[in-house]
Coordinates of C-alpha atoms and ligand atoms in Angstrom, one line a residue:
X1 CA 24.3 20.1 17.0
X2 CA 22.0 22.7 18.5
X3 CA 19.2 20.8 17.4
X4 CA 20.0 17.5 19.5
X5 CA 19.0 18.9 22.7
X6 CA 15.7 20.1 21.3
X7 CA 14.5 17.2 19.5
X8 CA 16.5 14.3 21.2
X9 CA 13.9 13.4 23.9
X10 CA 10.9 13.9 21.7
X11 CA 9.6 11.0 20.0
X12 CA 9.3 11.1 16.1
X13 CA 6.7 8.8 15.0
X14 CA 6.8 6.4 12.0
X15 CA 3.9 8.1 10.3
X16 CA 1.3 10.9 11.2
X17 CA -1.8 11.7 9.2
X18 CA -2.1 15.4 7.9
X19 CA -5.6 16.5 8.7
X20 CA -6.2 20.3 8.2
X21 CA -8.7 22.5 10.1
X22 CA -11.1 22.7 7.1
X23 CA -11.1 19.0 7.0
X24 CA -12.0 18.7 10.7
X25 CA -14.8 21.2 9.9
X26 CA -16.0 19.4 7.0
X27 CA -16.3 16.0 9.1
X28 CA -18.2 17.9 11.8
X29 CA -20.7 19.3 9.2
X30 CA -21.6 15.8 8.2
X31 CA -21.9 14.8 11.9
X32 CA -24.4 17.6 12.4
X33 CA -26.4 16.5 9.3
X34 CA -27.0 13.4 11.2
X35 CA -26.9 11.8 7.8
X36 CA -24.1 9.3 8.7
X37 CA -24.1 6.5 6.2
X38 CA -25.1 6.0 2.6
X39 CA -25.6 9.7 1.8
X40 CA -24.0 12.0 -0.7
X41 CA -20.5 12.0 0.5
X42 CA -19.6 8.5 -0.3
X43 CA -20.8 9.6 -4.0
X44 CA -18.4 12.8 -3.9
X45 CA -15.7 10.7 -2.8
X46 CA -16.0 8.0 -5.4
X47 CA -16.4 10.8 -8.1
X48 CA -13.3 12.7 -6.8
X49 CA -11.2 9.4 -7.2
X50 CA -12.9 8.7 -10.6
X51 CA -11.7 12.0 -12.1
X52 CA -8.3 11.9 -10.6
X53 CA -7.6 8.3 -11.7
X54 CA -9.7 8.8 -15.0
X55 CA -11.6 5.7 -14.6
X56 CA -15.3 5.1 -15.0
X57 CA -16.1 3.0 -11.7
X58 CA -15.0 3.7 -8.3
X59 CA -16.5 1.8 -5.2
X60 CA -15.9 3.1 -1.8
X61 CA -15.5 0.3 1.1
X62 CA -14.4 0.3 4.7
X63 CA -10.9 -0.7 4.0
X64 CA -8.4 -1.7 1.3
X65 CA -8.7 -5.3 2.5
X66 CA -12.3 -5.3 2.0
X67 CA -11.6 -3.8 -1.5
X68 CA -9.3 -6.5 -2.4
X69 CA -11.8 -9.1 -1.0
X70 CA -14.5 -7.8 -3.2
X71 CA -12.3 -7.8 -6.3
X72 CA -11.6 -11.5 -5.6
X73 CA -15.2 -12.5 -5.3
X74 CA -16.2 -10.4 -8.3
X75 CA -13.8 -12.1 -10.5
X76 CA -15.3 -15.4 -9.4
X77 CA -11.9 -16.7 -8.0
X78 CA -12.9 -19.7 -5.7
X79 CA -11.2 -22.9 -4.2
X80 CA -9.0 -24.6 -6.5
X81 CA -7.9 -21.8 -8.3
X82 CA -4.3 -20.2 -8.1
X83 CA -3.2 -16.6 -8.2
X84 CA 0.4 -15.5 -8.7
X85 CA 1.5 -12.7 -6.4
X86 CA 4.4 -11.2 -4.3
X87 CA 5.7 -12.6 -1.0
X88 CA 7.2 -9.0 -0.1
X89 CA 3.8 -7.0 0.7
X90 CA 1.5 -6.2 3.5
X91 CA -0.3 -9.6 4.5
X92 CA -3.8 -8.3 3.2
X93 CA -2.6 -8.4 -0.5
X94 CA -2.4 -12.3 -0.2
X95 CA -4.9 -12.8 2.9
X96 CA -7.7 -11.5 0.3
X97 CA -7.1 -14.8 -1.7
X98 CA -7.4 -17.0 1.3
X99 CA -10.6 -15.7 2.4
X100 CA -12.1 -17.4 -0.7
X101 CA -9.8 -20.4 -0.5
X102 CA -7.7 -19.4 -3.4
X103 CA -4.1 -20.4 -3.4
X104 CA -1.5 -17.6 -3.5
X105 CA 1.2 -18.6 -5.6
X106 CA 4.4 -16.5 -4.7
X107 CA 7.2 -15.7 -6.9
X108 CA 10.5 -13.9 -5.9
X109 CA 10.8 -10.2 -6.3
X110 CA 13.1 -7.5 -8.3
X111 CA 16.0 -6.9 -6.0
X112 CA 16.0 -3.2 -7.1
X113 CA 12.2 -2.3 -7.1
X114 CA 11.2 -5.0 -4.5
X115 CA 8.2 -5.6 -6.6
X116 CA 7.2 -8.8 -8.3
X117 CA 9.6 -10.1 -10.8
X118 CA 7.7 -10.6 -14.2
X119 CA 10.3 -12.7 -15.6
X120 CA 9.5 -15.5 -12.9
X121 CA 5.7 -15.6 -13.3
X122 CA 5.6 -18.0 -16.6
X123 CA 7.1 -20.8 -14.8
X124 CA 4.5 -20.7 -12.2
X125 CA 1.6 -20.9 -14.5
X126 CA -0.6 -23.9 -15.0
X127 CA -4.3 -24.7 -15.7
X128 CA -5.3 -23.7 -12.2
X129 CA -3.8 -20.3 -12.5
X130 CA -6.4 -17.5 -13.0
X131 CA -4.8 -14.2 -12.1
X132 CA -1.8 -12.2 -11.4
X133 CA -2.1 -9.7 -8.4
X134 CA 0.4 -7.3 -8.4
X135 CA 1.3 -5.0 -5.6
X136 CA 3.0 -1.4 -6.0
X137 CA 5.3 -1.7 -3.0
X138 CA 6.3 1.5 -1.1
X139 CA 4.4 3.5 -3.8
X140 CA 6.7 2.4 -6.7
X141 CA 4.8 1.0 -9.6
X142 CA 5.5 -2.6 -10.6
X143 CA 6.6 -3.3 -14.2
X144 CA 3.3 -3.8 -15.6
X145 CA 3.8 -4.0 -19.4
X146 CA 5.5 -7.5 -19.4
X147 CA 2.9 -8.5 -16.6
X148 CA 0.0 -7.5 -19.3
X149 CA 1.7 -9.5 -22.1
X150 CA 1.9 -12.7 -19.8
X151 CA -1.8 -12.2 -18.6
X152 CA -3.0 -11.8 -22.1
X153 CA -0.9 -14.8 -23.5
X154 CA -2.3 -17.1 -21.0
X155 CA -5.7 -15.7 -20.3
X156 CA -5.4 -14.3 -17.0
X157 CA -6.9 -11.6 -14.9
X158 CA -4.6 -8.9 -13.4
X159 CA -5.5 -7.3 -10.1
X160 CA -3.6 -4.2 -9.1
X161 CA -3.1 -3.6 -5.2
X162 CA -2.2 -0.1 -5.6
X163 CA -3.1 0.6 -1.7
X164 CA 0.3 2.2 -1.3
X165 CA 0.5 3.8 -4.7
X166 CA -2.2 6.5 -5.3
X167 CA -1.1 8.9 -7.9
X168 CA 1.9 6.7 -8.9
X169 CA 2.8 6.7 -12.6
X170 CA 4.2 3.9 -15.0
X171 CA 5.1 5.3 -18.3
X172 CA 3.3 8.5 -17.7
X173 CA 0.1 7.0 -16.8
X174 CA -1.5 6.6 -13.3
X175 CA -1.4 3.1 -11.8
X176 CA -4.7 1.2 -11.4
X177 CA -6.3 2.0 -14.8
X178 CA -5.3 -0.7 -17.0
X179 CA -6.0 -3.8 -15.0
X180 CA -9.2 -5.7 -14.6
X181 CA -9.8 -3.9 -11.3
X182 CA -7.4 -2.2 -8.7
X183 CA -7.5 -1.0 -4.9
X184 CA -6.4 2.0 -3.2
X185 CA -6.4 2.2 0.6
X186 CA -6.8 5.2 3.1
X187 CA -5.6 3.8 6.6
X188 CA -3.9 7.0 8.5
X189 CA -0.4 6.0 7.5
X190 CA -1.4 6.2 3.7
X191 CA -0.8 9.1 1.3
X192 CA -4.5 10.4 1.9
X193 CA -6.8 9.1 4.9
X194 CA -10.3 8.5 5.6
X195 CA -9.5 6.9 9.1
X196 CA -10.2 3.5 7.8
X197 CA -11.3 3.1 4.3
X198 CA -10.6 1.8 0.6
X199 CA -12.0 1.9 -3.1
X200 CA -12.2 -0.6 -5.8
X201 CA -11.6 1.2 -9.2
X202 CA -12.4 -0.5 -12.5
X203 CA -13.4 -0.2 -16.1
X204 CA -15.6 -3.3 -16.2
X205 CA -19.4 -2.4 -15.6
X206 CA -19.9 -5.9 -14.2
X207 CA -17.3 -6.0 -11.7
X208 CA -18.5 -2.5 -10.4
X209 CA -21.9 -3.7 -9.9
X210 CA -20.9 -6.9 -8.2
X211 CA -18.6 -4.9 -5.7
X212 CA -21.3 -2.3 -5.3
X213 CA -23.8 -5.1 -4.3
X214 CA -21.6 -7.1 -2.2
X215 CA -20.3 -4.0 -0.1
X216 CA -23.8 -3.9 0.9
X217 CA -25.3 -7.3 2.0
X218 CA -25.5 -8.5 -1.8
X219 CA -28.4 -6.2 -2.3
X220 CA -29.7 -5.5 -5.6
X221 CA -28.0 -2.2 -6.9
X222 CA -31.1 -0.8 -8.4
X223 CA -32.3 0.0 -5.2
X224 CA -34.7 -2.6 -4.2
X225 CA -33.8 -2.4 -0.4
X226 CA -34.6 -5.9 0.7
X227 CA -33.9 -7.8 -2.4
X228 CA -30.6 -10.0 -1.8
X229 CA -29.0 -11.4 -4.9
X230 CA -25.9 -12.7 -3.6
X231 CA -23.9 -13.4 -0.5
X232 CA -22.6 -10.0 0.6
X233 CA -21.0 -7.9 3.4
X234 CA -21.2 -4.8 5.3
X235 CA -18.1 -3.2 3.9
X236 CA -19.8 0.4 3.5
X237 CA -17.8 3.6 4.0
X238 CA -19.5 6.0 6.4
X239 CA -20.1 9.5 5.5
X240 CA -17.7 10.9 8.1
X241 CA -15.1 9.1 6.5
X242 CA -16.1 9.9 3.1
X243 CA -16.0 13.7 3.8
X244 CA -12.7 13.4 5.1
X245 CA -11.6 11.6 1.8
X246 CA -13.3 14.3 -0.4
X247 CA -11.6 17.1 1.3
X248 CA -8.0 15.2 1.2
X249 CA -8.8 14.3 -2.4
X250 CA -9.0 18.2 -3.0
X251 CA -5.3 18.7 -2.1
X252 CA -3.9 15.5 -3.3
X253 CA -1.4 17.1 -5.6
X254 CA -0.2 19.0 -2.7
X255 CA 0.2 16.2 -0.3
X256 CA 2.0 14.1 -2.9
X257 CA 4.5 17.0 -3.4
X258 CA 5.0 17.5 0.5
X259 CA 5.8 13.8 0.6
X260 CA 8.2 14.0 -2.3
X261 CA 9.9 16.8 -0.9
X262 CA 10.5 15.1 2.5
X263 CA 11.9 12.0 0.4
X264 CA 14.2 14.4 -1.4
X265 CA 15.4 15.7 2.0
X266 CA 16.3 12.3 3.0
X267 CA 17.8 11.3 -0.3
X268 CA 20.2 14.4 0.0
X269 CA 20.8 13.8 3.7
X270 CA 21.7 10.2 3.3
X271 CA 23.6 10.3 -0.1
X272 CA 27.0 8.5 -0.6
X273 CA 26.9 6.5 2.6
X274 CA 28.2 3.1 1.5
X275 CA 26.4 1.4 4.4
X276 CA 23.1 2.5 3.3
X277 CA 21.0 1.4 0.2
X278 CA 18.6 4.3 -0.8
X279 CA 15.2 3.8 -2.5
X280 CA 15.7 3.0 -6.2
X281 CA 13.3 4.9 -8.5
X282 CA 13.0 3.2 -12.3
X283 CA 13.2 5.6 -15.0
X284 CA 9.9 4.8 -16.3
X285 CA 7.9 5.4 -13.2
X286 CA 6.8 8.3 -11.0
X287 CA 6.8 7.4 -7.4
X288 CA 4.0 8.3 -4.9
X289 CA 6.1 8.1 -1.8
X290 CA 4.1 6.1 1.0
X291 CA 7.1 5.1 3.1
X292 CA 10.8 6.1 3.2
X293 CA 12.6 2.5 3.3
X294 CA 16.4 2.1 3.4
X295 CA 18.5 -1.1 3.3
X296 CA 21.5 -1.8 5.6
X297 CA 23.5 -4.9 6.3
X298 CA 21.3 -7.5 7.8
X299 CA 23.7 -8.2 10.7
X300 CA 23.6 -4.7 11.7
X301 CA 19.9 -3.9 11.4
X302 CA 18.7 -4.8 14.7
X303 CA 21.5 -2.7 16.5
X304 CA 20.9 0.3 14.2
X305 CA 17.1 0.3 15.0
X306 CA 17.7 -0.2 18.6
X307 CA 19.8 2.8 18.5
X308 CA 17.3 5.1 16.6
X309 CA 14.5 3.8 19.1
X310 CA 16.8 5.0 22.0
X311 CA 17.1 8.3 20.4
X312 CA 13.4 8.9 20.0
X313 CA 13.1 8.0 16.5
X314 CA 10.5 5.1 15.6
X315 CA 11.4 3.0 12.7
X316 CA 10.4 -0.6 11.8
X317 CA 11.3 -3.7 9.7
X318 CA 9.3 -3.4 6.6
X319 CA 8.0 -5.9 5.3
X320 CA 8.5 -9.6 6.9
X321 CA 7.8 -11.9 4.0
X322 CA 4.2 -13.4 3.8
X323 CA 5.4 -16.8 3.0
X324 CA 7.1 -17.2 6.2
X325 CA 4.3 -16.4 8.5
X326 CA 3.7 -19.3 10.6
X327 CA 0.0 -20.1 9.3
X328 CA 1.4 -19.7 5.7
X329 CA 4.0 -22.1 6.4
X330 CA 1.7 -24.4 7.9
X331 CA -1.0 -24.2 5.1
X332 CA 1.1 -24.4 2.1
X333 CA 4.6 -25.7 3.5
X334 CA 6.4 -22.7 2.5
X335 CA 9.7 -22.5 4.1
X336 CA 13.0 -20.3 4.5
X337 CA 14.9 -20.3 1.3
X338 CA 11.9 -20.6 -1.0
X339 CA 12.2 -16.8 -2.2
X340 CA 15.8 -15.9 -1.5
X341 CA 15.6 -12.3 -2.9
X342 CA 12.6 -11.1 -0.9
X343 CA 13.8 -13.0 2.3
X344 CA 17.3 -11.3 2.1
X345 CA 15.6 -7.8 1.5
X346 CA 13.1 -8.3 4.3
X347 CA 16.0 -8.8 6.6
X348 CA 17.7 -5.4 5.5
X349 CA 14.9 -3.0 5.1
X350 CA 14.2 -0.2 7.7
X351 CA 11.2 2.2 7.2
X352 CA 12.2 5.6 8.6
X353 CA 9.8 8.2 10.0
X354 CA 8.0 9.3 7.0
X355 CA 4.9 11.8 6.6
X356 CA 3.6 14.9 5.0
X357 CA 4.7 17.2 7.6
X358 CA 8.1 15.7 8.7
X359 CA 10.3 18.8 9.0
X360 CA 13.5 19.1 7.3
X361 CA 15.3 19.6 10.8
X362 CA 13.7 16.2 11.6
X363 CA 14.9 14.6 8.6
X364 CA 18.5 16.2 9.6
X365 CA 18.4 14.9 13.3
X366 CA 17.2 11.2 12.0
X367 CA 20.2 11.4 9.4
X368 CA 22.7 12.4 11.8
X369 CA 21.7 9.7 14.5
X370 CA 21.6 7.1 11.7
X371 CA 25.2 8.0 10.4
X372 CA 26.1 8.0 14.2
X373 CA 24.7 4.5 14.5
X374 CA 26.7 3.5 11.5
X375 CA 29.8 4.7 12.8
X376 CA 29.5 3.1 16.1
X377 CA 28.8 -0.1 14.5
X378 CA 32.0 0.1 12.4
X379 CA 34.3 0.6 15.5
X380 CA 33.1 -2.9 17.0
Ligands
PLP1 C1 -2.5 -0.7 3.2 C2 -2.4 -1.8 2.5 C3 -3.5 -2.7 2.1 C4 -5.0 -2.3 2.7 O1 -4.9 -2.1 4.1 P1 -6.3 -1.8 4.9 O2 -5.8 -1.5 6.2 O3 -7.2 -2.9 4.8 O4 -6.8 -0.6 4.6 C5 -3.5 -3.6 1.1 N1 -2.3 -3.9 0.6 C6 -1.2 -3.2 0.8 C7 0.2 -3.6 0.2 C8 -1.3 -2.1 1.9 O5 -0.1 -1.4 1.9

């Protein structure tokens, strides 16, 4: 193990953004123009996403959470309405509903893909139900066809939180195109980054116009500077961030390929270890690798993570269930046992270090240490 000594004390971070020198320069160029907000870069960035996803309207905002909030508002969802969604996600996918006093109604997840289980949706539909908010967790698309069928049958809107899934495909088509509206996000741990940032994508011109107005204080989008037509926010994406986004989008294929090859390294290194469940990939999907999440025995997870931390390897529980966050329990009376599959999986998962430039030696090192942890725990 010649590598052990070299890497052992070095900390391998959970994630790390991949910013090239030319990307640094492009941000600097914008800084030098002194045109730092509401300039040409935001439009370039929106155009690049629009072409990549092949969708007519893209609205850039300052975070994925802002993007989700604007969709909730532009669909007119309000107090008394219910939206069906998943408890196994980053909390923003559900908090965006609380911002408008809309009730998130959770359904349990598919034990393999960890995405919302379509067969459980119809039981939760009642006259208050207005939409289904789907999350493509860890970059694996949810099973959308049955979801669209249910939505059509019951007259529900579909919102896609694709914040972890830019470039992922379902039956050969990129996610985010076919719902009423979808979001992508660009925090530094995402596939591409703008620092902070997000976008709404939609084919509906009305939703697009509302989102565009509301990101900018509710101003009339036709340019009358001081005409406010509705309640809005400052959710604008600045030009420095947008310039970084434009440059990152120029090499999105390369970035997604790099991530895929890191994932493949892990899949090879960790194959055939009965104590580890590797990420499942359904045959109808193309992953856009966001994180690399494995599953282990819940009684051993804590010890395994402590061991990895001691060896300089960052790793994390991903995700805690949203319905068990204290304020959700208090507001809605959710409790342990409500969504047993999501709860079990959230006690078993570990996100391992994962980013574009994770070297194969690092993947080897992490895998060796993981196997060591499992072996040590077997003996006790
Ligand atoms: C990253 C992410 C978001 C948006 O996060 P921001 O930090 O606000 O950009 C929303 N939903 C999911 C599932 C995410 O992973």
